[in-house]
XYZ file of C-alpha atoms in Angstrom:
455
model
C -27.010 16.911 -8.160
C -30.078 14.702 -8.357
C -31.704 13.670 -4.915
C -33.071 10.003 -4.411
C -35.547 8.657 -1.412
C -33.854 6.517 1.078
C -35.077 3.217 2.321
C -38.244 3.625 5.353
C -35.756 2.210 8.239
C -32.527 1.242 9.031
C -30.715 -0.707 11.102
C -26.796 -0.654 12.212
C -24.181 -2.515 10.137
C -21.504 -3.094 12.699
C -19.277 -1.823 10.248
C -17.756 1.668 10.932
C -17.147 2.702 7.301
C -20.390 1.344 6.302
C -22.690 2.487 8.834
C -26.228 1.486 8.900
C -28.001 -0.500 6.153
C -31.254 -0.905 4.896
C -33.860 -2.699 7.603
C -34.313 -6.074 5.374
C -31.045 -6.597 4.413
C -28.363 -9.432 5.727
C -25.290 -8.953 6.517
C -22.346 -11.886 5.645
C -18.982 -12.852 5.632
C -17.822 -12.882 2.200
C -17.058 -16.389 2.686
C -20.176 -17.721 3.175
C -21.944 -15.895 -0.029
C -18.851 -16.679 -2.290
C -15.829 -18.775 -3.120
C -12.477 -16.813 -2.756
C -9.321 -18.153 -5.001
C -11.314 -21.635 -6.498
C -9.454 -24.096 -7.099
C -9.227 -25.835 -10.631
C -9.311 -28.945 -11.706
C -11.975 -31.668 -13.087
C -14.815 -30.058 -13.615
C -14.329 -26.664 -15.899
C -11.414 -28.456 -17.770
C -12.988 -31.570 -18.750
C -12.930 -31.745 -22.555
C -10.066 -29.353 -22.711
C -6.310 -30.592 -24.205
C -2.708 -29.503 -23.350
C -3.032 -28.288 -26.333
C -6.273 -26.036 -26.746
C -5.760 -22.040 -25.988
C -7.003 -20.463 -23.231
C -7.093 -16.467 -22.108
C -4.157 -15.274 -20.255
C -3.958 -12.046 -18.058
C -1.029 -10.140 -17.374
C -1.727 -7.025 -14.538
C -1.134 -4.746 -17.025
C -3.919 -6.145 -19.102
C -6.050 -5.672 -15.728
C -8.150 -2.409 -15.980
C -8.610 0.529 -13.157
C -11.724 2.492 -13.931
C -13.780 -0.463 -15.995
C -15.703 -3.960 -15.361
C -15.302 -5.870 -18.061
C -11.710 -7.336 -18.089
C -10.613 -7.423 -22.439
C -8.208 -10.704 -22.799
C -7.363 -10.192 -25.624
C -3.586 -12.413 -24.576
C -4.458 -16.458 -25.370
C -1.616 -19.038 -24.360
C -1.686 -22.972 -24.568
C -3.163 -24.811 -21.655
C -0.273 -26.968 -20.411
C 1.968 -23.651 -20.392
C -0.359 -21.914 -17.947
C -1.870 -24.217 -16.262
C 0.792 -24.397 -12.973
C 2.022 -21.014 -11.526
C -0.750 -18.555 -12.447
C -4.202 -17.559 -11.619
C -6.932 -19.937 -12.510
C -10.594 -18.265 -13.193
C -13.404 -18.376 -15.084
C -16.686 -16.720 -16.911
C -18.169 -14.743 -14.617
C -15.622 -14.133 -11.834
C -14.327 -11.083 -10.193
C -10.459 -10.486 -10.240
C -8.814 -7.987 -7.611
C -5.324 -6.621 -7.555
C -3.729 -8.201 -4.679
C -0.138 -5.693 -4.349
C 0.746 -2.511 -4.105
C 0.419 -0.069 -5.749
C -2.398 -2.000 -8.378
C -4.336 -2.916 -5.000
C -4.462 0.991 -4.057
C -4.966 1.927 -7.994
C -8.350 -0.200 -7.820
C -6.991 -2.918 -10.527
C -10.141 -5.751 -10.982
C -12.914 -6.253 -13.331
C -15.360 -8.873 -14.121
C -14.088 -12.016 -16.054
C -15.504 -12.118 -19.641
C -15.625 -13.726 -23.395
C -12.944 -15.916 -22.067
C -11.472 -18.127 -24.586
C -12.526 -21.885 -23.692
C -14.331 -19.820 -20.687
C -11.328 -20.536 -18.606
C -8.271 -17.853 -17.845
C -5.000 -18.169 -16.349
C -3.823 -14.572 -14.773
C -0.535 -12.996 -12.812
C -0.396 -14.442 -9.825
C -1.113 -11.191 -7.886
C -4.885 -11.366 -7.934
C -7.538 -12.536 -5.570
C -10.333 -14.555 -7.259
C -14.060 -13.922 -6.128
C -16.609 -16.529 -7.464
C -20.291 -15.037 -6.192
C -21.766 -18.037 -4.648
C -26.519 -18.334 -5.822
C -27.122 -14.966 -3.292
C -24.878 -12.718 -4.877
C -24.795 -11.450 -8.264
C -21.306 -10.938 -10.054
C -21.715 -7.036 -10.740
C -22.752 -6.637 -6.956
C -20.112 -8.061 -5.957
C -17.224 -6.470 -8.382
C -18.942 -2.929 -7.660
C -18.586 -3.830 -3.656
C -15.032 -4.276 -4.374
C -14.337 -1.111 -5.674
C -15.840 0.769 -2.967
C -13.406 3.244 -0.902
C -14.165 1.893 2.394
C -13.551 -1.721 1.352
C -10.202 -0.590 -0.284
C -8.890 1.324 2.469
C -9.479 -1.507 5.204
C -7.336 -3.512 2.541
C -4.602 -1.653 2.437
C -4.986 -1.384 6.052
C -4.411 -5.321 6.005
C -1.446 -5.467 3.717
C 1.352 -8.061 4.834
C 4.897 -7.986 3.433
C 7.321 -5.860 3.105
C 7.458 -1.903 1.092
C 6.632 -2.423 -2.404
C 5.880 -6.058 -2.153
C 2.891 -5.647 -0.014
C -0.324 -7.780 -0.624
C -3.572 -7.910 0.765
C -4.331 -11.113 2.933
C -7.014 -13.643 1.245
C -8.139 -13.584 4.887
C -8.736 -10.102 4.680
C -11.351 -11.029 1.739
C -13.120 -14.138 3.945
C -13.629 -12.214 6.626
C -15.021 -9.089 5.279
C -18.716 -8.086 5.366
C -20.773 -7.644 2.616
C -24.200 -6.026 2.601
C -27.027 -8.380 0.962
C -30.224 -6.996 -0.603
C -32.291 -9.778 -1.682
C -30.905 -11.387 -6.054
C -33.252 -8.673 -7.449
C -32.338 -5.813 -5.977
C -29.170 -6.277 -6.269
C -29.768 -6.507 -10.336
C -31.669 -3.196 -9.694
C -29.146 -1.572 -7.941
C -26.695 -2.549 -10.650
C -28.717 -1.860 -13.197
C -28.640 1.849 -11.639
C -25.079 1.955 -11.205
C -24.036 0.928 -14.772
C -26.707 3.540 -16.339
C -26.124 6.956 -14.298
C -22.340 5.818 -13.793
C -22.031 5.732 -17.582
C -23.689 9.206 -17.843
C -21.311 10.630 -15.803
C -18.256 9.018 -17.728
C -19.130 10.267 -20.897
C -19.721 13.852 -19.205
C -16.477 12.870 -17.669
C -14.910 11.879 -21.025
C -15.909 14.785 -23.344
C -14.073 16.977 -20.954
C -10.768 15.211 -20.974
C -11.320 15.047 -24.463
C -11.659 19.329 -24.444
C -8.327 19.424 -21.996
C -6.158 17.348 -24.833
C -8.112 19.700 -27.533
C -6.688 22.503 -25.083
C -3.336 20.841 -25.285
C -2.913 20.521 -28.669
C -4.355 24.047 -29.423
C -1.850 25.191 -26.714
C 0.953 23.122 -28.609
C 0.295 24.832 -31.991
C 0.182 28.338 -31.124
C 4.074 27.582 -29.358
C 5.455 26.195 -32.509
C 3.518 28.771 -34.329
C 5.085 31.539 -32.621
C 8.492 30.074 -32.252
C 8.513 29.069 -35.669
C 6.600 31.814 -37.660
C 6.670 34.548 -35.246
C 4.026 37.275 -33.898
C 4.049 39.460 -36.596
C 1.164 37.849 -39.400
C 2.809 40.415 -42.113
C 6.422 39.651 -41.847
C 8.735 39.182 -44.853
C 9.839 35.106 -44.911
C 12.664 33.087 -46.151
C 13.558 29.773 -46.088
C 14.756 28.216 -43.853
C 16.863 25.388 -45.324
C 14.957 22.566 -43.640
C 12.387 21.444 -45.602
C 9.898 19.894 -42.809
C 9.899 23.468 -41.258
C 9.688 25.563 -44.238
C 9.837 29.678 -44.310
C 10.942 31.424 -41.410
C 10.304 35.239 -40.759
C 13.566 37.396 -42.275
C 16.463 37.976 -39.745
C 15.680 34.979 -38.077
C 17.980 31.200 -38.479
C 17.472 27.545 -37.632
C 20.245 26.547 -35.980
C 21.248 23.053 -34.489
C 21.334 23.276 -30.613
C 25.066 23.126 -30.312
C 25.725 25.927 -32.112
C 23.458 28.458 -29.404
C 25.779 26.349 -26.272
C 27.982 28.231 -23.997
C 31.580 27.772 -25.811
C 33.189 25.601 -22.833
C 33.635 21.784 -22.493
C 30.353 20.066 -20.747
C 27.948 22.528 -21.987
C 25.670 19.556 -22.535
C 26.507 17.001 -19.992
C 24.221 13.763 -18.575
C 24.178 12.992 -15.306
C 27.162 9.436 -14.341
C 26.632 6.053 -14.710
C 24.569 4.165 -12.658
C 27.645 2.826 -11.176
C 29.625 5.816 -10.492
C 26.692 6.998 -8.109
C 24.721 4.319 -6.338
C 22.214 4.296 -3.645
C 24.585 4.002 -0.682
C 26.718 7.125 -2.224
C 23.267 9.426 -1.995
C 23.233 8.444 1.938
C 25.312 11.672 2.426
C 24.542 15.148 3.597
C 26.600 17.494 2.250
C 25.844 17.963 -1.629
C 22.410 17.773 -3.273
C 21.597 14.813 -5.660
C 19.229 16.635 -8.232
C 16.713 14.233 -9.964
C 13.829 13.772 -12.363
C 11.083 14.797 -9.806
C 12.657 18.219 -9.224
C 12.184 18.728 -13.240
C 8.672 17.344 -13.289
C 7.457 19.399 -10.479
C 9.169 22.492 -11.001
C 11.054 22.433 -7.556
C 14.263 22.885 -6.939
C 13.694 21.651 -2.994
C 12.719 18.535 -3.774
C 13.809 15.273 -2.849
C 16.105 14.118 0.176
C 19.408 12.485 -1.350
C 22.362 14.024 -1.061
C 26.421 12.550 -1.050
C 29.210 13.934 0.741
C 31.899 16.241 0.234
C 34.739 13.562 -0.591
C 32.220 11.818 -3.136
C 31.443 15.215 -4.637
C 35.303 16.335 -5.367
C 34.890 12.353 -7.568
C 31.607 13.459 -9.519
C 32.623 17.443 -9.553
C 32.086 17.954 -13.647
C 28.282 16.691 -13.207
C 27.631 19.982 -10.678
C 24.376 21.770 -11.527
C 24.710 25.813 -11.751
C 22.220 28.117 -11.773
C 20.716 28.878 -15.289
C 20.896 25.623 -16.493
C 18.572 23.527 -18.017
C 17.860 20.407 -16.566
C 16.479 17.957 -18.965
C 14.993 14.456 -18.279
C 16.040 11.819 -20.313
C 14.969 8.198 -18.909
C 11.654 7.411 -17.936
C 9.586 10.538 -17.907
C 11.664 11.597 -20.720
C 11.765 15.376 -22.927
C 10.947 17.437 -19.501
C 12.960 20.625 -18.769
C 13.545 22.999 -15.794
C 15.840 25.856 -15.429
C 17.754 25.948 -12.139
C 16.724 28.922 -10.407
C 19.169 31.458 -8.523
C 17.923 29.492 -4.851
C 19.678 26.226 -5.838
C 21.635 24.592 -3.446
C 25.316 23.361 -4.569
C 24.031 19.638 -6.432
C 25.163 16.913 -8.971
C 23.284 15.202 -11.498
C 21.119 12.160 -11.204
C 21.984 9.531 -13.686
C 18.533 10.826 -15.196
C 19.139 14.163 -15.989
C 20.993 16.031 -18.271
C 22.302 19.447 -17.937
C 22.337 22.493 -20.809
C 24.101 25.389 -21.015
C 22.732 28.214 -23.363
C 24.495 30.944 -24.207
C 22.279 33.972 -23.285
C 24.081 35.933 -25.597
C 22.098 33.889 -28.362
C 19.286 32.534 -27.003
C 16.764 32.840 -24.320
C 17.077 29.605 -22.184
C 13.041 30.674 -20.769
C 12.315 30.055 -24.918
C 13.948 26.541 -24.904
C 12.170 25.722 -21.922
C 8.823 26.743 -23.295
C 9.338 24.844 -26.539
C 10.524 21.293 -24.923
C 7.710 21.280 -22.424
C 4.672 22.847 -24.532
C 4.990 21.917 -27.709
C 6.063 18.498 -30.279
C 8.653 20.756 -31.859
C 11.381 19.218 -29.852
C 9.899 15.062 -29.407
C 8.876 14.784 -32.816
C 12.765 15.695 -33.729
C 13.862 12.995 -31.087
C 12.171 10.445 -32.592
C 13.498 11.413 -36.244
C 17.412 11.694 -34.958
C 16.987 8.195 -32.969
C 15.160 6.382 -35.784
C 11.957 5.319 -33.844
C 8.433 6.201 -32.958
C 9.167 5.022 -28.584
C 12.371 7.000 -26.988
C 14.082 5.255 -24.297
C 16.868 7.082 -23.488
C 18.055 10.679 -25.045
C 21.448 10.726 -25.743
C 23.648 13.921 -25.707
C 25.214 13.827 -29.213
C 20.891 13.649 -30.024
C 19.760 16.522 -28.018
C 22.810 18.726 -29.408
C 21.685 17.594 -33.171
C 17.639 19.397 -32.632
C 16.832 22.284 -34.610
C 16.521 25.363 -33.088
C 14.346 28.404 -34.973
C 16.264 31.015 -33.240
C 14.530 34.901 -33.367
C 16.377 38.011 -32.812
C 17.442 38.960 -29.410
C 15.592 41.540 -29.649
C 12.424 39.620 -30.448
C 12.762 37.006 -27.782
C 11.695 38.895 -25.171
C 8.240 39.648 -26.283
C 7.829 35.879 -27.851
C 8.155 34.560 -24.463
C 5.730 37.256 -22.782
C 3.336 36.186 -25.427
C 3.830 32.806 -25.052
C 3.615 33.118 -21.086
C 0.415 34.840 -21.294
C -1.206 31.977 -23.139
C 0.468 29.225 -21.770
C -0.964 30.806 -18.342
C -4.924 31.416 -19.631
C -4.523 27.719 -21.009
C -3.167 26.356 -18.068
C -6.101 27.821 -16.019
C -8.796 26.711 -18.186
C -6.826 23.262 -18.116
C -6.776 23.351 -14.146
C -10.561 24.606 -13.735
C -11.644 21.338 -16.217
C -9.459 19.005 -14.299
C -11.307 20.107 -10.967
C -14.689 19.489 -12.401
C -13.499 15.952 -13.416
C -12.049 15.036 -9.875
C -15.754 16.264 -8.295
C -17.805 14.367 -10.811
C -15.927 11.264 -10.162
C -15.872 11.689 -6.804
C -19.669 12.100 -7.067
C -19.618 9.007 -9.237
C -18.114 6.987 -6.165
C -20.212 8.384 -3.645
C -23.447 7.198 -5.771
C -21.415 3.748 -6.255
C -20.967 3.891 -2.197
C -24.892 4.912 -1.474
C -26.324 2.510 -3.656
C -24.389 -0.533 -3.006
C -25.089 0.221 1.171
C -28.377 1.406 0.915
C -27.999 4.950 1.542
C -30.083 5.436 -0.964
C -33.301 3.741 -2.466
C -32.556 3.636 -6.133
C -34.989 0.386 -6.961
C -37.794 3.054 -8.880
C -35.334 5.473 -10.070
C -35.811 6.561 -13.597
């Protein structure tokens, strides 16, 4: 990592996450160097009608990880104008709640149509007052420190928490004289954008990885290990030939032959929250699936609710399939399971070994698009919401030999595993560069370092 000269003297801040700044520089409350929430009125709407468009901002249209805010969303004037955010060219929007506070949600208000914007009303408004430049400011917000004494000073109660506009007032802000802070900005945007497109190349490699990953599953499960086998068709046309001795079979037909084989977990009213206050029978649910752990979560119901939900018990072997939400993730319960029910959820599958390999089903539904691609042809639509029994039991299964099975899945293991490594080494990098990125963010916008000649 490059090294950069630091500032002849310092002098202490006052601020324990902040520590000492740069000898020269002042040191304000943020509401004496800018306006925080502005109101509207007069002034920036003069010469605008009821009638003319201006931007609108939902949070989800508020970004994490850029400055610029895109508002791309226009409504009339005199639908917006009471109950939402008023801001304009130039200012800096901040998450205000949970989790989008924590998430870093805010940008820099630009391009707005009529130069005016109406937003959620979750965000604090900053409007830099003649010492502070805009981009100072919005990087200032994004700094750790600043965040975390935030969240520190969140009011309200869990999930509806919000960070006090006092909290913003009162806060203090480092202040290099106007032109530094344009060089110090100036430095941010150019090395931070070098080390988001180093940052971005490699995610791009990881979903290259993915893909690559993806294809040589439905290769194998699909065409086989052996390049010189005879073929056949298969009688699906999207699929094609198929190595001799092998079938494609819908998913039903490879079920263990007993009522409930595929089974999703009860309606939401059958099993509500006060039920999974018990402590006698496990409540399995979507986060066991996702991360592979059969000793997750804490919600349980008792014995007498259990003997009511009985036909939605989980049993070793099967496979546990998500099917709201985080949808097309499997897991196959493994022989330490405690005695359990479904959540609403899930949905459980029994295979019959005698056919198929439940490890092979597994690999195929979580690493590959042989089995989504299918759900969205059986329910009609490129977005799934919700998979359906009757749906899952309807996919296509290419379905191998016994005898073959075996060394499909060692194969497939052994990639999956090199992949997955490769995958986990990249992510790593990624997490240290952008920490790196916010540690040059933190330096420069506190003086740490002297960045005002840096090439």
């Amino acid at each position: 990592m490059r090294k950069y000269k630091q500032y002849p003297k310092y002098k202490p801040s006052g601020v324990e996450w902040m520590g000492v700044i740069p000898e020269g520089w002042g040191l304000k409350r943020l509401r004496f160097c800018a306006e925080i929430n502005p109101k509207w009125g007069g002034g920036v709407l003069n010469g605008l009608k009821d009638t003319d468009e201006v931007s609108f901002v939902p949070m989800e249209d508020v970004p994490e990880n850029e400055t610029d805010l895109i508002a791309e969303k226009t409504a009339l004037l005199e639908k917006v104008k009471n109950g939402y955010t008023f801001f304009t060219e130039g200012d800096v929007i901040v998450a205000k709640i949970t989790p989008c506070y924590e998430n870093g949600k805010g940008a820099i208000a630009g391009k707005l149509v009529n130069g005016v914007a109406f937003g959620t009303t979750e965000l604090h408004v900053i409007k830099a007052g003649k010492e502070l430049t805009n981009k100072y400011l919005f990087y200032y917000t994004k700094l750790k420190g600043f965040r975390e004494h935030g969240e520190a000073s969140m009011k309200g109660a869990a999930g509806q928490k919000r960070v006090p506009e006092l909290y913003f007032k009162d806060c203090l802000i480092p202040m290099p004289k106007y032109a530094a802070q344009k060089e110090i900005t100036n430095f941010i945007d150019k090395e931070a954008g070098r080390i988001d497109k180093v940052i971005e190349k490699q995610k791009q490699f990881i979903e290259l990885l993915k893909e690559k990953r993806a294809a040589v599953i439905t290769h194998a499960v699909t065409k086989g290990l052996d390049p010189k086998a005879k073929m056949k068709t298969s009688g699906v046309d999207w699929i094609g030939d198929i190595p001799e001795g092998w079938e494609a079979k819908r998913l039903k037909f490879l079920l263990k032959p007993q009522k409930g084989a595929v089974k999703s977990g009860p309606f939401g009213a059958h099993l509500k929250i006060d039920d999974m206050k018990g402590t006698d029978v496990k409540v399995y649910d979507q986060k066991n699936v996702i991360e592979r752990d059969i000793n997750e979560g804490s919600s349980y119901i008792s014995n007498e609710k259990f003997e009511e939900l009985q036909g939605f018990e989980v049993f070793k072997g099967d496979l546990l399939v998500t099917t709201r939400g985080t949808i097309g993730r499997c897991y196959i319960v493994p022989d330490n399971a405690e005695r359990g029910i479904l959540h609403p959820c899930l949905m459980r599958v029994q295979l019959d070994e005698r056919k198929i390999d439940p490890l092979l089903i597994e690999i195929l539904i979580n690493d590959s698009s042989f089995f989504l691609e299918q759900m969205r042809a059986l329910s009609n639509g490129t977005t799934i919401e919700v998979i359906y029994t009757e749906t899952i039991k309807n996919i296509i299964i290419i379905t191998p030999p016994k005898s073959e099975q075996a060394e499909i899945i060692k194969y497939l293991n052994e990639e999956i595993y090199h992949t997955d490594k490769v995958i986990e080494k990249t992510e790593k990098w990624i997490d240290l560069m952008q920490e790196y990125r916010q540690s040059l963010v933190i330096a420069a916008v506190t003086g740490q370092i002297d960045v005002r000649d840096a090439e």
